[in-house]
Amino acid sequence: MSPLPLRGKLYVVGIGPGSRAMMTLRAMEAIRESEYVVGYRTYVERISDLAEEKKVITTPMRKELERVRIAVELAKNHVVSLISGGDPSIYGILPLVVEYVVENGINIEIEAIPGVTAVSAASSLLGSPICGDFAVVSLSDLLIPWYVVEQRLIHALNGNFVIAIYNPSSRRRKRNLRRAVELIRKFRGDVTVGVVKNAYRESQKVEIKRLSEIDDVDMSTILIVGNSETRVVGGTMFTPRGYSRKYGVVRKEEVPRMGAVTEEAREIARRSEEILKGFHGEDGLRGDIVRRCIATTGDVGIKDFLRFVGDTEEGVRAIKEGCRIITDVHMVRVGLRREAISAVDFADGSETKTASGLKRIKELVRDSVVAIGNSPSAALALCDIASRYPPRFIVATPVGFVNAAESKEMIRRLDIPSVTTEGARGGSGICVAIVNCLIEHAERPD
């Protein structure tokens, strides 16, 4: 054990999310050096074995100021550890300590010991949804007005940040979560959310859900709301940081062809491509798109109904750079091998749901890849939106005998690269096939 300093000192100790394994060596060392341990009862219980020979002072929830006063007074002549869950500076007690000593002109030695935050722990348990720039918002309005919380959440949603939500709900505060869900749905639709309860503690629970499935959450839960790039594959939630765009993470021979993953599937895909080459021998991206559409429909004649406008490679570049993908309906979204948002989730008004939803998120259309596989009215709405909020690339294959042909003709007149189908033919399957072909090309190394 290190010798005690000759005068008092205050350690503000972050003990991490709760598990001893997640606590830093420096945190344990600081507690061992201390004569007093002060903290919220629940946090002190988590390090009870380290505090066995200490003078322990605990207070209940919402007695933060009392804890700080006690710890600061003791630290004038003693070595004290003031315990904080997670990291003491992130929704912890350190800001109150600093404010208290500065405003009251108190001169004591203070050392803050960082800890693993709840958001770091939750992200690691989910996979890696937090990878770069992100925002953390607490839904608690005990210390700040709700309108401030709401504005911060809106700005984070507008900025396309992955968002970690602390303090989502309590017995007295259900309304805040309901309002937050409404805002998230408005800006991102039925987005993927990581739900982590009691991270690294005995009753730990880790789930990945859609926003519409969020139900039983409390103050011990962290929600991580994905952005337009966040993906879920095999139960792992992650947000690519950009390595694939710069370096090509997947080796060329490992890039799935036509979605094939297993050896048998890859062999079927290889044989299918040989047959498809006989139907349409064009090389390059456009040739691959035509063959993919033939494979999807089982109809060789579909090649005569596909229309390409502008630089088709722009769709690949946009996806490689991580742009948002917006679809008209769920059927298209769920078929894609990248995360996307569906316009129908934002519906509100007297128009068709897809047209209404697309207009409500018109600001998100700018610089996105827009994929319309079902709704002619969504294609017409896109034509209205595109002059002010132009997407980078459009795939439009709505099917039917009312407005389908006309809407696609209007798409082709836009000064935006696109792939469409001629006349009444089309459908969500063709749309998915085209966009997945763009994704596949985007994932290939240069």
Short mmCIF file of C-alpha atoms in Angstrom, two decimals:
data_model
loop_
_atom_site.label_atom_id
_atom_site.label_comp_id
_atom_site.label_asym_id
_atom_site.label_seq_id
_atom_site.Cartn_x
_atom_site.Cartn_y
_atom_site.Cartn_z
CA MET A 1 0.00 0.00 0.00
CA SER A 2 1.30 3.46 -0.91
CA PRO A 3 2.04 5.78 2.04
CA LEU A 4 -0.62 8.39 2.79
CA PRO A 5 0.16 11.98 1.74
CA LEU A 6 1.03 14.38 4.55
CA ARG A 7 -2.09 16.50 3.91
CA GLY A 8 -5.58 15.92 2.70
CA LYS A 9 -6.55 14.99 -0.82
CA LEU A 10 -9.77 14.26 -2.68
CA TYR A 11 -9.89 11.49 -5.24
CA VAL A 12 -12.99 11.59 -7.45
CA VAL A 13 -13.07 7.97 -8.55
CA GLY A 14 -14.88 6.55 -11.56
CA ILE A 15 -15.57 2.86 -10.90
CA GLY A 16 -16.87 2.05 -14.39
CA PRO A 17 -20.19 0.38 -15.24
CA GLY A 18 -20.20 -1.92 -12.21
CA SER A 19 -18.04 -4.99 -12.79
CA ARG A 20 -14.73 -5.14 -10.92
CA ALA A 21 -13.12 -6.35 -14.15
CA MET A 22 -14.04 -3.02 -15.77
CA MET A 23 -12.48 -0.91 -13.00
CA THR A 24 -9.06 0.67 -13.59
CA LEU A 25 -6.01 -0.19 -11.52
CA ARG A 26 -5.60 3.49 -10.65
CA ALA A 27 -9.15 3.61 -9.26
CA MET A 28 -8.46 0.66 -6.98
CA GLU A 29 -5.14 2.17 -5.90
CA ALA A 30 -6.80 5.50 -5.02
CA ILE A 31 -9.43 3.77 -2.87
CA ARG A 32 -6.73 1.77 -1.08
CA GLU A 33 -4.85 5.00 -0.31
CA SER A 34 -7.93 6.64 1.17
CA GLU A 35 -9.01 6.88 4.79
CA TYR A 36 -12.59 7.77 3.88
CA VAL A 37 -14.87 6.49 1.15
CA VAL A 38 -17.89 8.68 0.35
CA GLY A 39 -20.58 7.94 -2.22
CA TYR A 40 -24.06 7.00 -3.33
CA ARG A 41 -24.99 3.84 -1.46
CA THR A 42 -25.41 1.64 -4.55
CA TYR A 43 -22.00 2.62 -5.98
CA VAL A 44 -20.17 2.07 -2.69
CA GLU A 45 -21.74 -1.39 -2.35
CA ARG A 46 -20.12 -2.34 -5.67
CA ILE A 47 -16.64 -1.79 -4.23
CA SER A 48 -17.47 -2.90 -0.68
CA ASP A 49 -14.49 -5.24 -0.38
CA LEU A 50 -12.09 -2.38 -1.18
CA ALA A 51 -13.77 -0.24 1.49
CA GLU A 52 -13.81 -2.84 4.27
CA GLU A 53 -11.19 -1.10 6.42
CA LYS A 54 -12.26 2.43 5.47
CA LYS A 55 -14.54 4.94 7.11
CA VAL A 56 -17.55 4.79 4.82
CA ILE A 57 -20.16 7.51 4.41
CA THR A 58 -23.07 6.93 2.02
CA THR A 59 -26.11 9.00 1.08
CA PRO A 60 -29.21 8.12 -0.94
CA MET A 61 -30.04 9.16 -4.50
CA ARG A 62 -30.37 12.91 -5.21
CA LYS A 63 -28.10 13.86 -2.31
CA GLU A 64 -25.16 14.74 -4.57
CA LEU A 65 -24.51 18.13 -3.03
CA GLU A 66 -24.49 16.64 0.45
CA ARG A 67 -21.95 14.03 -0.64
CA VAL A 68 -19.71 16.67 -2.18
CA ARG A 69 -19.84 18.88 0.94
CA ILE A 70 -18.91 15.95 3.16
CA ALA A 71 -16.08 14.77 0.90
CA VAL A 72 -14.61 18.26 0.42
CA GLU A 73 -14.64 19.03 4.15
CA LEU A 74 -12.99 15.72 4.98
CA ALA A 75 -10.41 16.17 2.21
CA LYS A 76 -9.02 19.28 3.91
CA ASN A 77 -7.28 16.99 6.42
CA HIS A 78 -7.80 13.43 5.17
CA VAL A 79 -7.42 11.37 2.02
CA VAL A 80 -10.91 10.77 0.64
CA SER A 81 -12.31 8.82 -2.30
CA LEU A 82 -15.60 10.20 -3.62
CA ILE A 83 -17.13 7.39 -5.67
CA SER A 84 -18.84 7.92 -9.04
CA GLY A 85 -20.32 5.34 -11.37
CA GLY A 86 -18.91 5.18 -14.90
CA ASP A 87 -16.64 8.16 -15.52
CA PRO A 88 -16.94 10.94 -12.92
CA SER A 89 -16.98 13.70 -15.53
CA ILE A 90 -19.70 12.19 -17.77
CA TYR A 91 -23.05 12.52 -15.99
CA GLY A 92 -20.99 11.91 -12.84
CA ILE A 93 -20.20 13.91 -9.74
CA LEU A 94 -16.94 15.60 -10.85
CA PRO A 95 -18.58 18.72 -12.40
CA LEU A 96 -20.36 19.40 -9.10
CA VAL A 97 -17.10 18.97 -7.17
CA VAL A 98 -15.26 21.44 -9.39
CA GLU A 99 -18.12 23.94 -9.32
CA TYR A 100 -18.43 23.67 -5.55
CA VAL A 101 -14.76 24.25 -4.74
CA VAL A 102 -14.35 27.03 -7.33
CA GLU A 103 -17.47 28.96 -6.34
CA ASN A 104 -16.67 28.66 -2.64
CA GLY A 105 -12.96 29.45 -2.96
CA ILE A 106 -11.87 26.16 -1.39
CA ASN A 107 -8.25 25.14 -1.88
CA ILE A 108 -7.79 21.37 -1.73
CA GLU A 109 -5.91 18.89 -3.86
CA ILE A 110 -8.23 17.03 -6.24
CA GLU A 111 -7.39 14.14 -8.56
CA ALA A 112 -10.03 12.75 -10.90
CA ILE A 113 -9.72 9.08 -11.78
CA PRO A 114 -11.37 8.32 -15.15
CA GLY A 115 -13.63 5.30 -15.49
CA VAL A 116 -15.19 3.23 -18.27
CA THR A 117 -18.40 5.00 -19.25
CA ALA A 118 -21.76 3.31 -19.63
CA VAL A 119 -21.82 4.30 -23.29
CA SER A 120 -18.40 2.72 -23.91
CA ALA A 121 -19.49 -0.46 -22.17
CA ALA A 122 -22.79 -0.62 -24.07
CA SER A 123 -21.15 -0.04 -27.44
CA SER A 124 -18.65 -2.83 -26.84
CA LEU A 125 -21.37 -5.28 -25.82
CA LEU A 126 -23.39 -4.52 -28.97
CA GLY A 127 -20.47 -4.74 -31.38
CA SER A 128 -19.27 -1.28 -32.32
CA PRO A 129 -22.14 1.09 -33.11
CA ILE A 130 -20.05 3.97 -31.76
CA CYS A 131 -16.94 4.31 -33.88
CA GLY A 132 -16.25 7.99 -34.49
CA ASP A 133 -18.27 11.15 -34.01
CA PHE A 134 -21.30 10.54 -31.81
CA ALA A 135 -23.60 12.38 -29.42
CA VAL A 136 -24.71 11.55 -25.89
CA VAL A 137 -28.05 12.90 -24.64
CA SER A 138 -29.65 12.37 -21.24
CA LEU A 139 -33.44 12.40 -21.16
CA SER A 140 -33.44 13.44 -17.52
CA ASP A 141 -34.91 16.90 -16.99
CA LEU A 142 -34.16 17.09 -13.26
CA LEU A 143 -31.34 19.61 -13.76
CA ILE A 144 -32.14 21.18 -17.14
CA PRO A 145 -35.48 22.05 -18.80
CA TRP A 146 -37.00 19.51 -21.17
CA TYR A 147 -37.00 21.96 -24.10
CA VAL A 148 -33.18 22.07 -23.88
CA VAL A 149 -32.99 18.26 -23.91
CA GLU A 150 -35.33 18.17 -26.88
CA GLN A 151 -33.33 20.72 -28.87
CA ARG A 152 -30.09 18.86 -28.26
CA LEU A 153 -31.67 15.60 -29.43
CA ILE A 154 -33.02 17.28 -32.58
CA HIS A 155 -29.60 18.73 -33.44
CA ALA A 156 -27.95 15.33 -32.93
CA LEU A 157 -30.55 13.69 -35.18
CA ASN A 158 -30.07 16.36 -37.84
CA GLY A 159 -26.32 15.84 -37.70
CA ASN A 160 -26.67 12.10 -38.47
CA PHE A 161 -24.77 11.25 -35.28
CA VAL A 162 -25.00 7.87 -33.65
CA ILE A 163 -26.77 8.84 -30.42
CA ALA A 164 -26.35 7.30 -26.97
CA ILE A 165 -29.31 8.01 -24.69
CA TYR A 166 -28.79 8.03 -20.93
CA ASN A 167 -31.59 7.96 -18.35
CA PRO A 168 -34.25 7.04 -20.91
CA SER A 169 -37.11 6.44 -18.48
CA SER A 170 -38.12 6.10 -14.84
CA ARG A 171 -41.31 5.45 -12.92
CA ARG A 172 -42.01 9.18 -12.73
CA ARG A 173 -40.69 10.12 -16.15
CA LYS A 174 -42.27 8.02 -18.91
CA ARG A 175 -43.31 11.01 -21.02
CA ASN A 176 -39.76 12.03 -21.94
CA LEU A 177 -39.00 8.70 -23.61
CA ARG A 178 -42.28 8.80 -25.55
CA ARG A 179 -41.44 12.26 -26.85
CA ALA A 180 -37.86 11.22 -27.72
CA VAL A 181 -39.17 8.20 -29.66
CA GLU A 182 -41.49 10.49 -31.62
CA LEU A 183 -38.57 12.75 -32.55
CA ILE A 184 -36.30 9.85 -33.54
CA ARG A 185 -39.05 8.35 -35.68
CA LYS A 186 -39.64 11.73 -37.34
CA PHE A 187 -35.99 12.14 -38.35
CA ARG A 188 -34.86 8.51 -38.83
CA GLY A 189 -37.93 6.32 -39.09
CA ASP A 190 -38.04 2.90 -37.45
CA VAL A 191 -34.29 2.90 -36.92
CA THR A 192 -32.10 0.21 -35.32
CA VAL A 193 -31.52 0.74 -31.58
CA GLY A 194 -29.11 -1.06 -29.28
CA VAL A 195 -30.62 -1.66 -25.82
CA VAL A 196 -28.20 -2.46 -22.99
CA LYS A 197 -29.39 -2.85 -19.41
CA ASN A 198 -27.04 -3.25 -16.43
CA ALA A 199 -23.90 -3.43 -18.56
CA TYR A 200 -21.27 -5.75 -17.05
CA ARG A 201 -23.44 -6.50 -14.01
CA GLU A 202 -25.22 -9.68 -12.96
CA SER A 203 -28.57 -8.84 -14.57
CA GLN A 204 -27.00 -7.65 -17.85
CA LYS A 205 -29.31 -7.70 -20.88
CA VAL A 206 -28.21 -6.83 -24.43
CA GLU A 207 -30.69 -6.55 -27.31
CA ILE A 208 -30.89 -5.01 -30.77
CA LYS A 209 -34.35 -3.79 -31.69
CA ARG A 210 -36.27 -1.50 -33.99
CA LEU A 211 -37.38 1.78 -32.46
CA SER A 212 -41.00 0.60 -32.58
CA GLU A 213 -40.08 -2.38 -30.36
CA ILE A 214 -38.65 -0.33 -27.47
CA ASP A 215 -40.70 -0.97 -24.35
CA ASP A 216 -39.25 -1.95 -20.97
CA VAL A 217 -36.38 0.45 -20.28
CA ASP A 218 -35.32 2.23 -17.10
CA MET A 219 -32.52 4.33 -15.61
CA SER A 220 -30.15 1.35 -15.79
CA THR A 221 -30.57 1.14 -19.57
CA ILE A 222 -28.51 2.77 -22.30
CA LEU A 223 -30.05 3.18 -25.76
CA ILE A 224 -27.76 3.55 -28.77
CA VAL A 225 -29.57 4.90 -31.83
CA GLY A 226 -27.88 4.06 -35.12
CA ASN A 227 -27.26 6.57 -37.90
CA SER A 228 -27.68 6.11 -41.65
CA GLU A 229 -24.51 3.97 -41.87
CA THR A 230 -25.10 1.72 -38.87
CA ARG A 231 -25.61 -1.94 -39.76
CA VAL A 232 -26.76 -5.10 -38.00
CA VAL A 233 -25.27 -8.36 -39.22
CA GLY A 234 -25.65 -11.66 -37.38
CA GLY A 235 -26.64 -10.01 -34.11
CA THR A 236 -23.77 -7.51 -34.22
CA MET A 237 -24.50 -3.78 -34.43
CA PHE A 238 -21.72 -1.68 -35.95
CA THR A 239 -21.09 1.58 -37.73
CA PRO A 240 -18.33 1.42 -40.38
CA ARG A 241 -15.70 4.07 -39.73
CA GLY A 242 -14.52 4.35 -43.31
CA TYR A 243 -11.79 1.75 -43.61
CA SER A 244 -13.62 -0.05 -46.41
CA ARG A 245 -13.77 3.14 -48.45
CA LYS A 246 -10.06 3.84 -48.00
CA TYR A 247 -8.42 0.43 -47.82
CA GLY A 248 -10.89 -2.24 -48.93
CA VAL A 249 -11.48 -4.35 -45.84
CA VAL A 250 -12.93 -7.28 -47.81
CA ARG A 251 -10.44 -8.96 -50.15
CA LYS A 252 -11.58 -9.11 -53.73
CA GLU A 253 -12.00 -12.86 -53.74
CA GLU A 254 -14.10 -12.63 -50.56
CA VAL A 255 -16.66 -10.11 -51.81
CA PRO A 256 -19.97 -12.02 -51.95
CA ARG A 257 -21.32 -12.44 -55.47
CA MET A 258 -25.09 -12.13 -55.71
CA GLY A 259 -25.26 -12.32 -51.92
CA ALA A 260 -23.64 -15.76 -51.77
CA VAL A 261 -21.77 -16.56 -48.54
CA THR A 262 -21.39 -20.34 -48.19
CA GLU A 263 -19.28 -22.45 -50.51
CA GLU A 264 -22.36 -24.08 -52.04
CA ALA A 265 -24.05 -20.70 -52.55
CA ARG A 266 -20.91 -19.28 -54.18
CA GLU A 267 -20.81 -22.21 -56.57
CA ILE A 268 -24.47 -21.65 -57.51
CA ALA A 269 -23.75 -17.94 -57.98
CA ARG A 270 -20.76 -18.73 -60.21
CA ARG A 271 -22.79 -21.07 -62.41
CA SER A 272 -25.66 -18.58 -62.54
CA GLU A 273 -23.31 -15.83 -63.70
CA GLU A 274 -22.01 -18.06 -66.49
CA ILE A 275 -25.57 -18.67 -67.69
CA LEU A 276 -26.51 -15.00 -67.32
CA LYS A 277 -23.46 -13.96 -69.36
CA GLY A 278 -24.97 -15.91 -72.21
CA PHE A 279 -28.13 -13.80 -72.01
CA HIS A 280 -26.32 -10.47 -71.66
CA GLY A 281 -22.59 -10.23 -72.20
CA GLU A 282 -21.96 -6.55 -71.43
CA ASP A 283 -19.03 -5.95 -69.06
CA GLY A 284 -18.88 -3.51 -66.18
CA LEU A 285 -21.44 -2.20 -63.71
CA ARG A 286 -24.32 -1.79 -66.14
CA GLY A 287 -23.88 -5.32 -67.41
CA ASP A 288 -23.90 -6.64 -63.84
CA ILE A 289 -27.10 -4.69 -63.07
CA VAL A 290 -28.86 -6.10 -66.13
CA ARG A 291 -27.84 -9.65 -65.26
CA ARG A 292 -28.89 -9.19 -61.64
CA CYS A 293 -32.34 -8.06 -62.77
CA ILE A 294 -32.64 -11.06 -65.10
CA ALA A 295 -31.71 -13.38 -62.23
CA THR A 296 -34.21 -11.70 -59.91
CA THR A 297 -37.16 -11.89 -62.30
CA GLY A 298 -36.28 -15.03 -64.26
CA ASP A 299 -37.17 -12.92 -67.29
CA VAL A 300 -34.53 -12.29 -69.96
CA GLY A 301 -36.82 -9.69 -71.50
CA ILE A 302 -36.39 -7.34 -68.53
CA LYS A 303 -33.10 -6.16 -70.06
CA ASP A 304 -35.07 -4.32 -72.74
CA PHE A 305 -36.97 -2.32 -70.10
CA LEU A 306 -34.02 -1.04 -68.07
CA ARG A 307 -33.01 2.59 -68.60
CA PHE A 308 -29.71 4.16 -67.50
CA VAL A 309 -29.29 7.94 -67.24
CA GLY A 310 -25.98 9.63 -66.47
CA ASP A 311 -22.98 8.06 -64.77
CA THR A 312 -24.09 4.80 -63.14
CA GLU A 313 -20.80 4.63 -61.24
CA GLU A 314 -21.97 7.66 -59.24
CA GLY A 315 -24.25 5.30 -57.32
CA VAL A 316 -21.26 3.14 -56.39
CA ARG A 317 -19.20 6.18 -55.35
CA ALA A 318 -22.03 7.52 -53.20
CA ILE A 319 -22.42 4.21 -51.33
CA LYS A 320 -18.66 3.81 -50.97
CA GLU A 321 -18.55 7.25 -49.34
CA GLY A 322 -21.19 6.15 -46.85
CA CYS A 323 -24.16 8.15 -48.05
CA ARG A 324 -27.64 7.56 -46.68
CA ILE A 325 -29.99 5.17 -48.50
CA ILE A 326 -33.68 6.07 -48.52
CA THR A 327 -36.34 3.62 -49.71
CA ASP A 328 -40.03 4.10 -50.29
CA VAL A 329 -41.29 0.96 -48.51
CA HIS A 330 -40.15 -1.65 -45.99
CA MET A 331 -40.01 -4.38 -48.64
CA VAL A 332 -37.12 -2.59 -50.33
CA ARG A 333 -35.37 -1.63 -47.09
CA VAL A 334 -35.29 -5.15 -45.63
CA GLY A 335 -33.88 -6.58 -48.85
CA LEU A 336 -30.82 -4.33 -48.88
CA ARG A 337 -27.42 -5.39 -47.57
CA ARG A 338 -26.93 -1.95 -46.05
CA GLU A 339 -28.95 -0.13 -43.42
CA ALA A 340 -31.53 2.24 -44.90
CA ILE A 341 -34.51 4.31 -43.82
CA SER A 342 -37.99 3.90 -45.25
CA ALA A 343 -40.12 6.90 -46.24
CA VAL A 344 -43.31 5.11 -45.25
CA ASP A 345 -42.18 5.28 -41.61
CA PHE A 346 -42.52 9.07 -41.73
CA ALA A 347 -46.02 9.19 -43.23
CA ASP A 348 -48.31 11.94 -42.00
CA GLY A 349 -50.99 13.56 -44.15
CA SER A 350 -53.70 13.03 -46.76
CA GLU A 351 -51.38 11.83 -49.57
CA THR A 352 -50.19 8.27 -49.97
CA LYS A 353 -47.97 7.19 -47.08
CA THR A 354 -44.85 6.96 -49.20
CA ALA A 355 -45.30 10.40 -50.82
CA SER A 356 -46.16 12.00 -47.48
CA GLY A 357 -43.21 10.34 -45.75
CA LEU A 358 -40.74 11.34 -48.45
CA LYS A 359 -41.85 14.96 -48.26
CA ARG A 360 -41.49 14.98 -44.49
CA ILE A 361 -37.85 13.91 -44.75
CA LYS A 362 -37.05 15.94 -47.86
CA GLU A 363 -33.95 17.48 -46.20
CA LEU A 364 -32.50 13.96 -45.87
CA VAL A 365 -32.94 13.30 -49.58
CA ARG A 366 -30.09 15.66 -50.47
CA ASP A 367 -26.97 13.68 -51.42
CA SER A 368 -28.67 10.33 -50.65
CA VAL A 369 -29.25 7.26 -52.79
CA VAL A 370 -33.03 7.03 -53.18
CA ALA A 371 -34.55 3.65 -54.06
CA ILE A 372 -38.23 3.55 -55.07
CA GLY A 373 -39.45 0.07 -55.86
CA ASN A 374 -43.17 0.18 -55.24
CA SER A 375 -44.82 3.58 -55.21
CA PRO A 376 -45.36 5.80 -58.27
CA SER A 377 -46.58 8.56 -55.93
CA ALA A 378 -43.24 8.47 -54.10
CA ALA A 379 -41.44 8.82 -57.43
CA LEU A 380 -43.61 11.84 -58.29
CA ALA A 381 -42.92 13.36 -54.87
CA LEU A 382 -39.19 12.80 -55.41
CA CYS A 383 -39.38 14.77 -58.66
CA ASP A 384 -40.87 17.70 -56.74
CA ILE A 385 -38.27 17.48 -53.97
CA ALA A 386 -35.20 16.94 -56.16
CA SER A 387 -34.93 20.50 -57.49
CA ARG A 388 -34.20 21.80 -53.98
CA TYR A 389 -32.83 18.66 -52.31
CA PRO A 390 -31.15 16.68 -55.11
CA PRO A 391 -30.13 13.09 -54.33
CA ARG A 392 -26.85 11.75 -55.67
CA PHE A 393 -28.43 8.73 -57.34
CA ILE A 394 -31.90 7.33 -57.97
CA VAL A 395 -33.15 3.81 -58.56
CA ALA A 396 -36.85 3.96 -59.49
CA THR A 397 -38.78 0.85 -60.53
CA PRO A 398 -42.35 1.42 -59.30
CA VAL A 399 -44.79 -1.00 -60.83
CA GLY A 400 -48.37 -0.57 -62.02
CA PHE A 401 -50.71 0.99 -64.53
CA VAL A 402 -51.45 4.29 -62.75
CA ASN A 403 -48.64 6.88 -62.87
CA ALA A 404 -45.84 4.28 -62.88
CA ALA A 405 -44.65 4.94 -66.44
CA GLU A 406 -45.17 8.69 -66.12
CA SER A 407 -43.32 8.98 -62.81
CA LYS A 408 -40.29 7.09 -64.11
CA GLU A 409 -40.19 9.21 -67.25
CA MET A 410 -40.10 12.30 -65.01
CA ILE A 411 -37.22 10.74 -63.02
CA ARG A 412 -35.27 10.25 -66.24
CA ARG A 413 -35.67 13.96 -67.09
CA LEU A 414 -33.93 15.01 -63.88
CA ASP A 415 -30.30 16.02 -64.07
CA ILE A 416 -29.46 13.16 -61.67
CA PRO A 417 -27.91 9.76 -62.52
CA SER A 418 -30.52 7.01 -62.33
CA VAL A 419 -31.60 3.49 -63.19
CA THR A 420 -35.29 3.01 -63.99
CA THR A 421 -37.61 0.59 -65.74
CA GLU A 422 -39.70 1.52 -68.75
CA GLY A 423 -43.50 1.45 -68.64
CA ALA A 424 -45.56 -0.48 -66.09
CA ARG A 425 -42.92 -3.10 -65.35
CA GLY A 426 -40.78 -3.01 -62.24
CA GLY A 427 -41.25 -3.82 -58.56
CA SER A 428 -39.44 -3.92 -55.23
CA GLY A 429 -37.44 -7.04 -56.12
CA ILE A 430 -35.85 -5.35 -59.14
CA CYS A 431 -35.14 -2.23 -57.09
CA VAL A 432 -33.41 -4.28 -54.39
CA ALA A 433 -31.39 -6.17 -57.00
CA ILE A 434 -30.09 -2.94 -58.54
CA VAL A 435 -29.16 -1.30 -55.24
CA ASN A 436 -27.51 -4.46 -53.91
CA CYS A 437 -25.46 -4.60 -57.10
CA LEU A 438 -24.30 -1.03 -56.42
CA ILE A 439 -23.46 -2.03 -52.82
CA GLU A 440 -21.51 -5.05 -54.00
CA HIS A 441 -19.44 -2.92 -56.36
CA ALA A 442 -18.90 -0.34 -53.60
CA GLU A 443 -17.50 -3.04 -51.31
CA ARG A 444 -14.95 -4.23 -53.85
CA PRO A 445 -11.42 -2.87 -53.43
CA ASP A 446 -10.33 -0.31 -56.00
#
